[in-house]
Coordinates of C-alpha atoms in Angstrom, one line a residue:
M15 CA 0.2 -0.1 0.0
I16 CA 1.4 3.5 -0.8
N17 CA 0.9 6.5 1.4
E18 CA 0.5 10.2 1.0
D19 CA 3.8 10.5 2.0
S20 CA 5.5 8.2 -0.7
S21 CA 8.5 9.5 -2.7
S22 CA 6.6 9.1 -6.1
T23 CA 4.3 11.7 -4.9
G24 CA 6.8 14.5 -4.4
V25 CA 7.6 13.4 -0.7
T26 CA 10.4 11.2 0.1
S27 CA 9.6 8.2 2.7
G28 CA 9.9 9.0 6.0
Q29 CA 9.4 12.6 6.1
P30 CA 6.7 14.5 7.8
A31 CA 3.4 15.0 5.8
P32 CA 3.9 17.5 3.1
S33 CA 3.3 21.1 3.7
L34 CA 1.8 21.6 0.3
T35 CA -0.9 19.8 -1.2
L36 CA -2.1 19.9 -4.8
R37 CA -4.9 18.6 -5.8
L38 CA -5.5 18.3 -9.6
L39 CA -8.0 15.8 -10.4
G40 CA -11.3 17.9 -10.5
S41 CA -11.2 21.3 -9.2
F42 CA -8.1 22.7 -8.6
E43 CA -6.9 23.2 -4.8
V44 CA -3.7 24.0 -3.0
N45 CA -3.2 23.8 0.2
I46 CA -0.7 25.1 3.0
E47 CA -0.1 23.3 5.9
G48 CA -1.5 25.9 8.9
Q49 CA -2.7 28.2 6.5
G50 CA -5.3 26.9 4.6
P51 CA -6.3 27.4 0.6
A52 CA -3.8 29.5 -1.3
R53 CA -5.5 31.7 -3.5
F54 CA -4.0 32.4 -6.8
E55 CA -5.1 35.5 -9.2
T56 CA -5.6 33.6 -12.7
D57 CA -6.2 30.3 -13.8
T58 CA -3.0 30.5 -16.1
A59 CA -0.7 30.9 -12.8
R60 CA -3.1 27.8 -11.3
A61 CA -2.0 26.1 -14.6
L62 CA 1.7 27.1 -14.4
L63 CA 1.9 25.4 -11.0
A64 CA 0.0 22.4 -12.4
Y65 CA 2.0 21.7 -14.8
L66 CA 5.4 22.2 -13.0
A67 CA 4.2 19.7 -10.3
M68 CA 3.3 17.2 -13.3
N69 CA 6.9 17.6 -14.4
A70 CA 8.8 17.9 -11.5
A71 CA 11.3 15.3 -12.8
A72 CA 13.2 17.8 -15.1
P73 CA 13.7 21.6 -15.2
Q74 CA 11.1 23.3 -17.7
S75 CA 12.8 25.8 -20.2
R76 CA 11.1 29.4 -20.0
A77 CA 11.0 29.3 -23.9
H78 CA 8.9 26.0 -23.7
L79 CA 6.6 27.7 -21.0
A80 CA 6.3 31.0 -23.0
D81 CA 5.3 28.6 -25.9
L82 CA 2.9 26.5 -24.0
F83 CA 1.0 28.9 -22.0
W84 CA 1.0 31.8 -24.7
E85 CA 2.1 30.6 -28.4
S86 CA 4.1 33.5 -28.6
D87 CA 4.8 32.2 -32.3
G88 CA 8.7 33.7 -32.0
N89 CA 8.0 36.9 -29.8
T90 CA 9.9 35.3 -26.8
N91 CA 9.8 38.7 -25.2
T92 CA 6.1 38.9 -25.0
G93 CA 5.8 35.3 -23.8
R94 CA 8.4 35.7 -21.2
T95 CA 7.1 38.5 -20.0
N96 CA 3.7 37.1 -19.5
L97 CA 5.8 34.2 -17.7
R98 CA 7.3 36.3 -15.3
S99 CA 3.9 37.9 -14.5
S100 CA 2.1 34.4 -13.7
L101 CA 5.3 33.2 -11.8
R102 CA 5.0 36.3 -9.6
R103 CA 1.4 35.5 -8.8
V104 CA 2.2 31.8 -8.2
R105 CA 5.0 33.1 -5.7
N106 CA 2.5 35.2 -4.0
A107 CA -0.1 32.8 -3.4
L108 CA 2.7 30.6 -1.9
P109 CA 3.7 32.3 1.2
G110 CA 7.2 31.3 2.4
Q111 CA 8.8 31.1 -0.5
G112 CA 12.4 31.8 -0.6
K113 CA 12.3 31.0 3.3
G114 CA 14.2 27.6 4.1
Q115 CA 13.4 24.9 1.3
E116 CA 12.1 26.6 -1.4
L117 CA 9.3 25.0 -3.5
L118 CA 10.3 26.7 -7.0
L119 CA 13.8 26.7 -8.3
V120 CA 13.8 29.6 -10.5
H121 CA 17.0 30.0 -12.7
K122 CA 17.7 32.5 -15.8
E123 CA 16.5 30.0 -18.2
T124 CA 14.3 27.4 -16.3
L125 CA 11.9 26.7 -13.8
Q126 CA 11.4 23.7 -11.5
I127 CA 9.3 22.1 -8.4
N128 CA 12.3 21.7 -6.3
P129 CA 12.2 17.5 -5.9
E130 CA 13.3 17.9 -2.1
A131 CA 10.6 20.0 -1.4
A132 CA 7.7 18.9 1.0
Y133 CA 4.7 18.7 -1.4
W134 CA 2.1 15.9 -2.5
V135 CA 0.1 15.7 -5.9
D136 CA -2.9 13.9 -5.9
A137 CA -2.3 13.1 -9.7
K138 CA 1.2 11.1 -8.9
A139 CA -0.5 9.3 -5.9
F140 CA -3.4 8.5 -8.0
E141 CA -1.2 7.0 -10.4
A142 CA 1.2 5.5 -8.1
L143 CA -1.4 3.5 -6.5
I144 CA -2.7 2.2 -9.7
G145 CA 0.7 1.2 -10.9
A146 CA 1.5 -0.5 -7.5
A147 CA -1.3 -2.9 -8.0
D148 CA -0.6 -3.6 -11.8
Q149 CA 2.9 -4.5 -10.9
H150 CA 2.4 -6.2 -7.5
A151 CA 3.6 -9.9 -7.6
H152 CA 0.3 -11.9 -6.9
S153 CA -1.1 -15.1 -7.9
D154 CA -4.3 -13.3 -9.0
I155 CA -5.0 -9.4 -8.8
F156 CA -8.6 -10.3 -8.1
D157 CA -7.9 -12.1 -4.8
C158 CA -5.4 -9.6 -3.6
Q159 CA -6.3 -7.8 -0.6
E160 CA -3.1 -5.3 -1.0
C161 CA -4.2 -4.4 -4.5
H162 CA -8.3 -4.1 -3.3
T163 CA -6.7 -1.3 -0.7
N164 CA -4.4 0.5 -3.3
L165 CA -7.3 0.5 -6.1
E166 CA -9.9 1.9 -3.7
Q167 CA -7.6 4.4 -2.3
A168 CA -6.8 5.6 -5.6
L169 CA -10.2 6.1 -6.7
E170 CA -11.0 8.1 -3.6
L171 CA -8.6 10.8 -5.0
Y172 CA -10.4 10.8 -8.3
R173 CA -12.7 13.6 -7.8
G174 CA -13.5 14.2 -11.6
D175 CA -11.4 15.3 -14.9
F176 CA -7.6 16.7 -14.5
L177 CA -8.0 20.3 -13.9
A178 CA -11.6 20.2 -14.9
D179 CA -12.3 24.0 -13.7
L180 CA -9.2 25.8 -15.5
T181 CA -9.5 27.4 -18.7
V182 CA -6.4 28.7 -20.4
E183 CA -6.5 30.3 -23.8
S184 CA -4.0 28.3 -25.4
R185 CA -4.3 25.7 -27.9
S186 CA -1.1 23.6 -26.6
F187 CA -1.8 23.8 -23.4
E188 CA -5.4 22.6 -24.1
D189 CA -4.2 19.7 -26.0
W190 CA -2.0 18.8 -23.1
Q191 CA -4.5 19.2 -20.3
R192 CA -7.1 17.1 -22.4
M193 CA -4.2 14.3 -23.2
Q194 CA -4.2 14.3 -19.1
Q195 CA -8.0 14.1 -18.7
E196 CA -7.9 11.3 -21.1
R197 CA -5.4 9.1 -19.7
Y198 CA -6.1 9.5 -15.9
Q199 CA -9.9 8.6 -16.9
W200 CA -8.5 5.7 -18.6
L201 CA -6.8 4.6 -15.3
A202 CA -10.0 5.4 -13.4
V203 CA -12.0 3.1 -15.8
H204 CA -9.2 0.4 -15.8
A205 CA -9.3 0.6 -11.7
L206 CA -13.0 0.4 -11.2
Q207 CA -13.1 -2.8 -13.9
I208 CA -10.8 -4.7 -11.7
L209 CA -12.6 -3.4 -8.5
T210 CA -16.2 -4.9 -9.9
E211 CA -14.7 -8.4 -10.2
Q212 CA -13.1 -8.1 -6.5
R213 CA -16.1 -6.6 -5.0
F214 CA -18.1 -9.6 -6.4
R215 CA -15.7 -12.1 -5.4
L216 CA -15.8 -10.6 -1.9
G217 CA -19.5 -11.2 -1.9
D218 CA -20.4 -7.2 -2.5
P219 CA -22.7 -7.8 -5.5
V220 CA -24.1 -4.3 -5.0
G221 CA -20.6 -2.8 -4.5
A222 CA -19.8 -4.7 -7.9
I223 CA -22.8 -3.2 -9.6
S224 CA -22.3 0.4 -8.2
A225 CA -18.6 0.6 -10.0
A226 CA -20.0 -1.3 -13.1
R227 CA -22.6 1.9 -13.2
Q228 CA -19.6 4.4 -12.5
V229 CA -17.7 3.5 -15.2
L230 CA -20.7 3.9 -17.7
E231 CA -21.3 7.5 -16.2
W232 CA -17.7 8.2 -17.4
E233 CA -17.9 6.1 -20.8
P234 CA -21.6 5.4 -22.1
W235 CA -20.4 3.7 -25.1
N236 CA -18.0 1.2 -22.9
E237 CA -19.3 -2.1 -24.4
E238 CA -17.3 -4.1 -21.8
A239 CA -18.5 -2.3 -19.1
H240 CA -22.3 -2.8 -20.5
R241 CA -21.5 -6.8 -20.8
Q242 CA -20.0 -6.8 -17.3
L243 CA -22.9 -5.1 -15.9
M244 CA -25.1 -7.9 -17.8
R245 CA -23.2 -10.6 -16.1
L246 CA -23.6 -9.0 -12.6
Y247 CA -27.4 -8.4 -13.0
F248 CA -27.8 -11.7 -14.1
A249 CA -25.7 -13.7 -11.4
S250 CA -27.5 -11.6 -8.9
G251 CA -30.9 -12.8 -10.0
Q252 CA -32.0 -9.5 -11.7
R253 CA -32.7 -11.2 -15.3
S254 CA -34.7 -8.1 -16.4
A255 CA -32.4 -5.9 -15.7
A256 CA -29.5 -7.6 -17.5
L257 CA -32.0 -7.7 -20.6
A258 CA -32.8 -3.8 -20.0
Q259 CA -29.2 -3.3 -19.8
Y260 CA -28.6 -4.7 -23.4
E261 CA -31.1 -2.1 -24.4
Q262 CA -29.1 0.4 -23.0
C263 CA -25.9 -0.7 -24.6
C264 CA -27.6 -0.9 -28.2
K265 CA -28.8 2.8 -27.8
A266 CA -25.5 4.2 -26.4
L267 CA -23.5 2.3 -29.0
F268 CA -25.9 4.0 -31.7
A269 CA -25.8 7.4 -30.2
E270 CA -21.8 7.3 -29.7
F271 CA -20.9 5.7 -32.7
G272 CA -23.7 5.0 -34.9
T273 CA -23.3 0.6 -34.5
V274 CA -24.9 -2.0 -33.2
P275 CA -23.4 -4.5 -30.4
S276 CA -20.9 -6.8 -31.2
E277 CA -21.3 -10.5 -31.3
D278 CA -20.2 -11.0 -27.8
T279 CA -22.8 -8.6 -26.6
D280 CA -25.2 -10.6 -28.7
E281 CA -24.4 -13.5 -27.4
L282 CA -24.4 -13.0 -23.8
Y283 CA -27.6 -11.3 -24.5
A284 CA -29.1 -14.6 -26.0
Q285 CA -27.6 -16.6 -22.9
V286 CA -29.4 -14.4 -20.6
A287 CA -32.5 -14.5 -22.5
A288 CA -32.7 -18.4 -22.3
G289 CA -31.8 -18.3 -18.8
Q290 CA -28.4 -19.8 -19.1
T291 CA -25.8 -19.0 -16.7
A292 CA -23.5 -16.3 -17.6
G293 CA -20.1 -18.0 -16.9
T294 CA -17.1 -16.0 -15.6
L295 CA -17.3 -12.3 -15.1
V296 CA -13.6 -12.3 -16.5
D297 CA -14.7 -10.7 -19.7
A298 CA -11.6 -9.8 -21.1
A299 CA -9.0 -11.5 -19.5
N300 CA -8.2 -14.4 -21.4
P301 CA -5.4 -16.3 -19.7
Y302 CA -3.7 -17.7 -22.6
V303 CA -0.9 -15.6 -24.4
G304 CA -1.3 -16.9 -27.8
L305 CA 1.8 -16.8 -29.8
A306 CA 3.4 -14.0 -27.1
P307 CA 5.7 -15.2 -24.4
F308 CA 4.5 -14.9 -20.7
G309 CA 5.5 -12.0 -19.0
V310 CA 5.6 -11.0 -15.5
A311 CA 2.1 -9.7 -15.6
E312 CA 1.1 -12.9 -16.3
A313 CA 2.4 -15.1 -13.9
A314 CA -0.8 -15.7 -12.2
N315 CA -1.8 -17.8 -15.3
Y316 CA 1.9 -19.6 -16.2
F317 CA 2.0 -23.3 -15.1
G318 CA 4.1 -26.3 -15.7
R319 CA 7.7 -24.9 -15.8
E320 CA 8.0 -24.6 -11.7
M321 CA 10.5 -27.0 -11.6
T322 CA 12.8 -25.3 -14.2
T323 CA 12.0 -22.3 -12.3
E324 CA 13.2 -23.8 -9.1
R325 CA 16.4 -25.1 -11.0
L326 CA 17.5 -21.4 -12.1
I327 CA 16.9 -20.0 -8.7
E328 CA 18.9 -22.6 -7.2
A329 CA 21.4 -22.0 -9.9
L330 CA 21.5 -18.3 -9.0
N331 CA 22.1 -18.9 -4.9
H332 CA 25.3 -20.6 -6.1
R333 CA 26.8 -18.7 -8.8
S334 CA 26.6 -15.3 -10.7
L335 CA 26.2 -16.7 -13.8
V336 CA 23.5 -18.8 -15.3
V337 CA 23.1 -19.8 -19.1
L338 CA 19.6 -21.2 -20.2
V339 CA 19.5 -22.9 -23.3
G340 CA 16.6 -24.5 -25.3
A341 CA 15.1 -25.2 -28.4
S342 CA 12.8 -22.5 -30.5
G343 CA 9.3 -22.4 -28.6
S344 CA 10.5 -24.2 -25.7
G345 CA 9.9 -21.2 -23.6
K346 CA 12.8 -19.5 -22.5
S347 CA 11.5 -16.1 -22.4
S348 CA 8.3 -17.2 -20.4
V349 CA 10.1 -19.1 -17.9
L350 CA 12.6 -16.1 -17.5
A351 CA 10.0 -13.7 -17.2
A352 CA 6.7 -15.2 -15.4
G353 CA 8.8 -17.9 -13.9
L354 CA 12.0 -16.5 -12.6
T355 CA 11.5 -12.9 -12.4
A356 CA 7.9 -13.3 -11.1
T357 CA 9.1 -15.8 -8.4
L358 CA 11.8 -13.5 -7.3
L359 CA 9.7 -10.6 -7.1
R360 CA 7.1 -12.4 -5.1
E361 CA 9.8 -13.5 -2.7
A362 CA 11.0 -10.0 -2.1
A363 CA 7.7 -8.9 -1.5
A364 CA 7.5 -11.2 1.2
L365 CA 10.6 -9.9 2.8
P366 CA 10.8 -8.1 6.2
A367 CA 11.0 -4.4 5.9
G368 CA 14.8 -3.3 5.6
E369 CA 15.7 -6.8 4.4
P370 CA 18.1 -6.2 1.1
R371 CA 16.1 -6.2 -1.9
L372 CA 16.9 -7.5 -5.3
R373 CA 17.1 -5.3 -8.3
I374 CA 15.8 -7.0 -11.5
I375 CA 16.8 -5.8 -15.3
S376 CA 16.1 -7.3 -18.3
M377 CA 16.9 -6.9 -22.0
R378 CA 17.6 -8.2 -25.6
P379 CA 20.7 -7.7 -27.5
G380 CA 18.8 -6.5 -30.7
N381 CA 20.8 -4.8 -33.4
N382 CA 23.0 -2.7 -31.1
P383 CA 23.7 -4.7 -28.1
L384 CA 25.5 -2.0 -26.3
L385 CA 22.8 0.9 -26.6
S386 CA 20.4 -2.0 -25.6
L387 CA 22.2 -2.6 -22.7
A388 CA 22.6 1.0 -21.7
A389 CA 18.6 1.8 -22.4
A390 CA 17.9 -1.0 -19.6
L391 CA 20.3 0.6 -17.1
T392 CA 19.9 4.1 -17.6
P393 CA 16.4 4.6 -15.5
Y394 CA 18.1 3.1 -12.8
L395 CA 20.7 5.6 -12.7
P396 CA 20.8 8.3 -9.8
A397 CA 22.2 11.1 -12.3
P398 CA 20.6 11.9 -15.5
K399 CA 22.4 10.1 -18.5
S400 CA 21.5 9.5 -22.0
E401 CA 21.6 6.0 -23.2
V402 CA 24.1 7.0 -25.8
E403 CA 26.3 8.2 -23.6
L404 CA 26.1 5.3 -21.2
A405 CA 26.4 3.3 -24.2
A406 CA 29.8 4.8 -25.2
E407 CA 31.1 4.4 -21.9
L408 CA 30.4 0.4 -21.9
R409 CA 32.3 0.1 -25.1
Q410 CA 35.1 1.2 -23.1
G411 CA 35.1 -1.9 -21.0
R412 CA 34.1 -3.7 -18.0
P413 CA 34.9 -1.4 -15.6
W414 CA 32.6 1.0 -16.9
L415 CA 29.9 -1.6 -16.4
K416 CA 30.9 -2.3 -12.8
A417 CA 30.7 1.6 -12.2
A418 CA 27.0 1.8 -13.4
V419 CA 26.0 -1.2 -11.6
D420 CA 27.7 0.2 -8.3
S421 CA 25.3 3.5 -9.3
V422 CA 22.2 1.3 -9.5
L423 CA 22.9 -0.4 -6.1
S424 CA 23.6 2.9 -4.7
L425 CA 20.7 4.6 -5.8
E426 CA 18.5 1.6 -4.2
A427 CA 20.4 2.4 -1.1
R428 CA 19.5 6.0 -0.9
T429 CA 15.8 5.5 -1.6
G430 CA 15.8 3.1 1.6
S431 CA 15.0 -0.4 -0.3
R432 CA 18.6 -1.7 0.3
A433 CA 19.2 -3.3 -2.6
D434 CA 22.5 -5.3 -2.4
R435 CA 22.0 -7.4 -5.6
L436 CA 21.2 -7.2 -9.6
L437 CA 20.4 -9.4 -11.9
L438 CA 20.7 -8.6 -15.4
I439 CA 18.8 -11.1 -17.6
V440 CA 20.3 -11.3 -21.2
D441 CA 17.2 -12.9 -23.0
Q442 CA 17.7 -14.3 -26.7
L443 CA 21.5 -13.7 -26.8
E444 CA 21.2 -15.1 -30.8
E445 CA 20.2 -11.9 -31.6
L446 CA 23.9 -10.8 -31.2
Y447 CA 24.8 -12.9 -34.2
T448 CA 21.4 -12.4 -36.1
Q449 CA 21.1 -9.0 -35.7
C450 CA 24.5 -7.2 -34.8
R451 CA 26.6 -7.5 -37.8
D452 CA 29.9 -5.9 -36.1
P453 CA 32.1 -8.5 -34.9
Q454 CA 34.0 -5.8 -32.5
T455 CA 30.5 -5.1 -30.9
Q456 CA 29.7 -8.8 -30.4
A457 CA 33.3 -9.2 -28.8
T458 CA 32.9 -6.2 -26.5
F459 CA 29.6 -7.3 -25.2
I460 CA 30.8 -10.4 -24.3
D461 CA 33.6 -9.2 -22.8
L462 CA 31.1 -6.8 -20.8
L463 CA 28.9 -9.9 -19.6
L464 CA 31.8 -12.3 -18.9
P465 CA 35.5 -11.4 -17.2
E466 CA 38.4 -13.5 -18.0
T467 CA 39.0 -16.4 -15.6
G468 CA 41.6 -15.5 -12.5
K469 CA 41.2 -11.6 -13.1
Q470 CA 39.4 -10.6 -9.6
S471 CA 39.9 -7.0 -10.5
L472 CA 37.1 -7.4 -13.1
Q473 CA 34.6 -8.7 -11.1
I474 CA 31.7 -7.0 -10.1
P475 CA 30.2 -7.7 -6.8
G476 CA 26.7 -7.8 -6.6
L477 CA 25.7 -8.5 -10.2
S478 CA 24.4 -11.7 -11.3
I479 CA 23.5 -12.5 -14.8
V480 CA 21.3 -15.1 -16.6
I481 CA 21.7 -15.6 -20.4
A482 CA 19.2 -17.5 -22.3
M483 CA 20.1 -18.6 -26.2
R484 CA 18.4 -21.2 -28.8
V485 CA 20.4 -24.4 -28.8
D486 CA 21.0 -24.1 -32.8
F487 CA 23.0 -21.3 -32.1
L488 CA 25.0 -23.2 -29.8
S489 CA 27.7 -23.8 -32.6
T490 CA 28.2 -20.2 -33.6
A491 CA 28.3 -19.1 -29.5
L492 CA 31.2 -21.8 -29.2
Q493 CA 33.3 -20.1 -31.2
S494 CA 34.2 -17.5 -28.3
R495 CA 36.1 -19.1 -25.7
K496 CA 34.5 -17.2 -22.9
L497 CA 31.1 -18.1 -24.0
A498 CA 32.1 -21.6 -24.3
D499 CA 33.8 -21.5 -20.9
A500 CA 30.4 -20.3 -19.9
F501 CA 28.0 -22.8 -21.6
Q502 CA 30.6 -25.5 -20.2
D503 CA 30.0 -24.7 -16.5
H504 CA 27.0 -22.8 -16.0
T505 CA 24.2 -24.3 -18.2
V506 CA 20.5 -25.2 -17.5
V507 CA 18.8 -26.8 -20.3
L508 CA 15.3 -26.3 -20.9
G509 CA 13.8 -29.4 -22.4
P510 CA 10.0 -29.9 -24.0
M511 CA 7.3 -30.3 -20.7
N512 CA 6.3 -33.5 -20.0
R513 CA 2.5 -34.5 -20.1
T514 CA 1.8 -33.6 -16.5
E515 CA 3.4 -30.3 -17.1
M516 CA 1.9 -29.4 -20.4
Q517 CA -1.7 -30.6 -18.7
R518 CA -1.3 -27.9 -15.8
A519 CA -0.1 -25.4 -18.7
I520 CA -3.7 -26.4 -20.4
E521 CA -6.0 -26.5 -17.0
Q522 CA -4.9 -24.1 -14.7
P523 CA -5.5 -20.8 -16.2
A524 CA -9.0 -22.0 -16.7
R525 CA -9.7 -23.6 -13.5
Q526 CA -8.8 -20.7 -11.6
R527 CA -11.0 -18.8 -13.1
G528 CA -14.0 -21.1 -13.0
V529 CA -13.8 -22.5 -16.7
A530 CA -13.8 -26.7 -17.5
F531 CA -12.3 -28.2 -20.4
E532 CA -15.1 -30.7 -21.6
P533 CA -14.3 -34.4 -20.6
G534 CA -11.4 -36.0 -22.8
L535 CA -10.5 -32.6 -24.7
V536 CA -7.5 -31.8 -22.4
E537 CA -6.3 -35.4 -23.6
R538 CA -7.1 -34.7 -27.2
L539 CA -5.3 -31.7 -26.8
L540 CA -2.1 -33.2 -25.0
D541 CA -2.2 -36.4 -27.9
D542 CA -2.1 -33.6 -30.7
V543 CA 0.8 -31.6 -29.3
G544 CA 3.1 -34.7 -28.4
N545 CA 6.5 -34.2 -28.1
E546 CA 7.0 -31.8 -31.0
P547 CA 9.5 -29.1 -30.3
G548 CA 8.5 -25.7 -30.4
S549 CA 5.0 -26.7 -30.1
L550 CA 4.4 -24.4 -26.9
P551 CA 3.3 -21.3 -29.0
L552 CA 0.9 -23.4 -31.0
L553 CA -0.7 -24.7 -28.1
Q554 CA -1.4 -21.1 -26.4
F555 CA -2.6 -19.7 -29.7
A556 CA -5.0 -22.7 -29.8
L557 CA -5.8 -22.4 -26.0
A558 CA -6.3 -18.6 -26.8
Q559 CA -9.1 -18.9 -29.5
L560 CA -10.6 -21.8 -27.4
W561 CA -11.3 -19.3 -24.5
D562 CA -12.6 -16.9 -26.9
A563 CA -15.2 -19.5 -28.0
Q564 CA -16.3 -20.6 -24.3
T565 CA -19.8 -21.0 -23.8
T566 CA -21.3 -20.9 -20.4
G567 CA -18.0 -21.4 -18.9
W568 CA -17.4 -24.6 -20.5
I569 CA -14.4 -25.0 -23.3
T570 CA -15.9 -27.8 -25.7
H571 CA -14.8 -30.1 -28.4
A572 CA -17.4 -28.5 -30.9
A573 CA -15.0 -25.2 -30.9
Y574 CA -11.6 -27.7 -30.9
V575 CA -13.1 -28.8 -34.0
K576 CA -14.1 -25.4 -35.4
I577 CA -10.4 -23.7 -34.8
D578 CA -9.3 -26.9 -36.9
G579 CA -7.1 -28.2 -33.5
V580 CA -3.7 -27.3 -32.4
K581 CA -1.8 -27.8 -35.7
G582 CA -4.7 -25.9 -37.8
A583 CA -5.6 -23.3 -35.6
L584 CA -3.1 -20.3 -36.5
A585 CA -3.3 -21.6 -40.5
H586 CA -6.9 -21.5 -40.0
Y587 CA -7.4 -18.1 -38.1
A588 CA -4.8 -16.6 -40.2
D589 CA -6.2 -17.5 -43.4
G590 CA -9.3 -16.1 -42.4
F591 CA -7.8 -12.8 -41.4
Y592 CA -5.7 -12.7 -44.9
T593 CA -9.0 -13.4 -47.1
A594 CA -10.6 -10.9 -45.2
L595 CA -8.0 -8.1 -46.6
P596 CA -8.2 -6.4 -49.9
P597 CA -5.9 -7.6 -52.5
T598 CA -3.5 -4.4 -51.8
E599 CA -3.1 -5.1 -48.4
R600 CA -2.4 -8.9 -48.8
E601 CA 0.7 -8.0 -50.7
Q602 CA 1.4 -5.6 -47.9
V603 CA 1.1 -8.4 -45.4
Q604 CA 3.7 -10.6 -47.6
Q605 CA 6.2 -7.8 -47.6
I606 CA 5.9 -7.2 -43.8
F607 CA 6.7 -10.6 -42.9
L608 CA 9.4 -11.2 -45.0
A609 CA 10.8 -7.8 -43.1
L610 CA 10.3 -9.9 -40.0
V611 CA 12.7 -12.6 -41.0
Q612 CA 16.1 -12.8 -40.8
P613 CA 17.8 -15.2 -43.1
G614 CA 20.4 -17.6 -41.9
E615 CA 23.6 -17.7 -43.2
T616 CA 24.9 -20.7 -41.6
N617 CA 21.7 -21.4 -39.2
V618 CA 18.2 -21.6 -39.4
D619 CA 16.0 -18.6 -40.5
T620 CA 14.9 -16.5 -37.3
R621 CA 12.6 -13.6 -36.5
R622 CA 13.8 -10.3 -36.2
F623 CA 12.2 -6.8 -35.2
A624 CA 11.9 -4.3 -38.0
S625 CA 11.5 -0.5 -37.7
H626 CA 8.6 1.7 -38.1
T627 CA 10.5 3.6 -40.6
E628 CA 11.4 0.3 -42.6
I629 CA 7.9 -1.1 -43.0
G630 CA 6.8 2.4 -43.9
E631 CA 4.2 4.7 -43.0
T632 CA 1.6 3.3 -45.1
Q633 CA 2.0 0.1 -43.8
W634 CA 2.5 0.5 -40.3
S635 CA -1.4 0.5 -39.5
L636 CA -1.6 -2.8 -41.1
V637 CA 1.1 -4.1 -38.5
Q638 CA -1.0 -2.7 -35.8
R639 CA -4.2 -4.4 -36.9
M640 CA -2.0 -7.7 -37.2
A641 CA -0.7 -7.2 -33.7
D642 CA -4.6 -7.0 -32.3
A643 CA -5.7 -9.6 -34.1
R644 CA -2.6 -11.9 -32.3
L645 CA -0.8 -12.3 -35.6
G646 CA 2.3 -10.0 -35.6
G647 CA 4.6 -8.1 -33.1
N648 CA 4.2 -5.2 -30.6
G649 CA 1.6 -3.4 -32.8
S650 CA 1.4 -0.5 -29.9
G651 CA 4.4 1.2 -30.5
S652 CA 5.8 0.3 -27.2
R653 CA 9.0 -1.7 -28.2
R654 CA 12.3 0.0 -29.4
D655 CA 15.0 -1.2 -31.4
G656 CA 18.9 -0.3 -30.2
E657 CA 18.4 2.8 -32.3
G658 CA 15.2 4.1 -30.1
R659 CA 13.0 3.3 -33.1
T660 CA 9.7 2.0 -32.6
V661 CA 9.6 -1.9 -33.7
A662 CA 7.6 -4.5 -35.0

């Protein structure tokens, strides 16, 4: 649980309560301890303080602020004059500025909220509480009391739209304000939809219905919220209310978009009308990941690799380097994230207060492994440093990696978490050979990870490293003596799942949501998967399709036949997506898939990431649609390559 004196809201942990409280969600309010509300002369002065508080991590240039609030169009003198006037009004509204610890750091070219000042911002606290729930290492967020408390506290802070009562006549500021309003409302809706399920499981259907109704007050067109409310009404014995909710959904969708409900909503309506069970309440939470690997966030749905996870943890307890080797599609990335990382985070969360913690940082080499390593480390450095700067330092050798690790651990010590170890996970080391074409960079990266045997001066205290690599690149890696020695003494082999492990991976995610497989279907899935290498992604894809086709809480043989089984599910689904495209987009799909394959010179072909620039603006929207349809990589734009470019 996060309190109002959390460092994420502008006050370091353990300090007294903040002397200045800023409330930006809903109407703008500033309260000074012992003095009451602060009074500002203009909305622009209020907006200036709000903007600085929301961007307190870095100084804001006066030129940028003048353009943001007054759109000076090159007339910097007018903008700066207005800025000085608004700054004076802010300082007049906050008595005591300049005495002791200043709230504002005012310089000739920049303004900034003092990071050391005692202040609290409701929007930052709201975001931190929801982030804590999303990132918490729990077995199931819907049954986690700590996350339930955090989300309830977050929603108490959400009094309405961000800066709802402020009007500033600047298009640039209005755009920023609207973007914040949309983001914070999305977070509030996200929290409410989780709380709806939590309240229902806790035996509070009235509270669950109230939360679902609140979502629809904010977003009347939210079809998922309408479905959730229909299920709640039906599960509470209010069948007529569930049917009436469908009618409201139809009206809202037509009024907002001129559309009708989706097939899922129509099917739910038909079930309610027929008096059938409404099944699980977890409407959008498909527990199977399809072609993607399991991440830390999916750990609650990850089963079958418990023994491998224990083996990795045991290896890390005895040595600082572990190498995980397995076939393509055997689940290396999943066991590192949803197995190893999630387990270590859960163990850390259970430690008594004040015990040393473990910082975990994950990366993939990509086409520029040094820059990728720098990008993974820079967010945790105490002093601001660009990824390019750190990459240049790392190129000079292992002492610079030691300095970076020492800095990360010293930052952890200063924040009170007492981290004494850093675990660096290097996933898909084969990218060092398939995407990076510079032998010198390859050698430098290996030298950074692995010290020369016997050179104690190059050891890095507190650093442990886990490397994962496809077994079919082993011969290439063995050409490096350092990698050969590492593979000789530190390897954990990831073999195929046995039948019992595979059965857990199939059944458990559905079982913990109250959904069951028809008798004999799990055995049918196991027989179809067999012992074929690389079958896990195909199995997960088929299971994801079966989940979407569940009826009244059952996954059926009929649905399995309809998707064409494990071996045919992906081809069947992809063919349907492909044939629905117009001819021009079919040609573009072929070009996109060619861009996502790295032809092997001495090894098999491998997948690769292609940049937004490489694919082209015209085809990028198609990439996003493919990703939404589970047929491509990261169409959201959140993944970037070693050069910082958006990739698919």
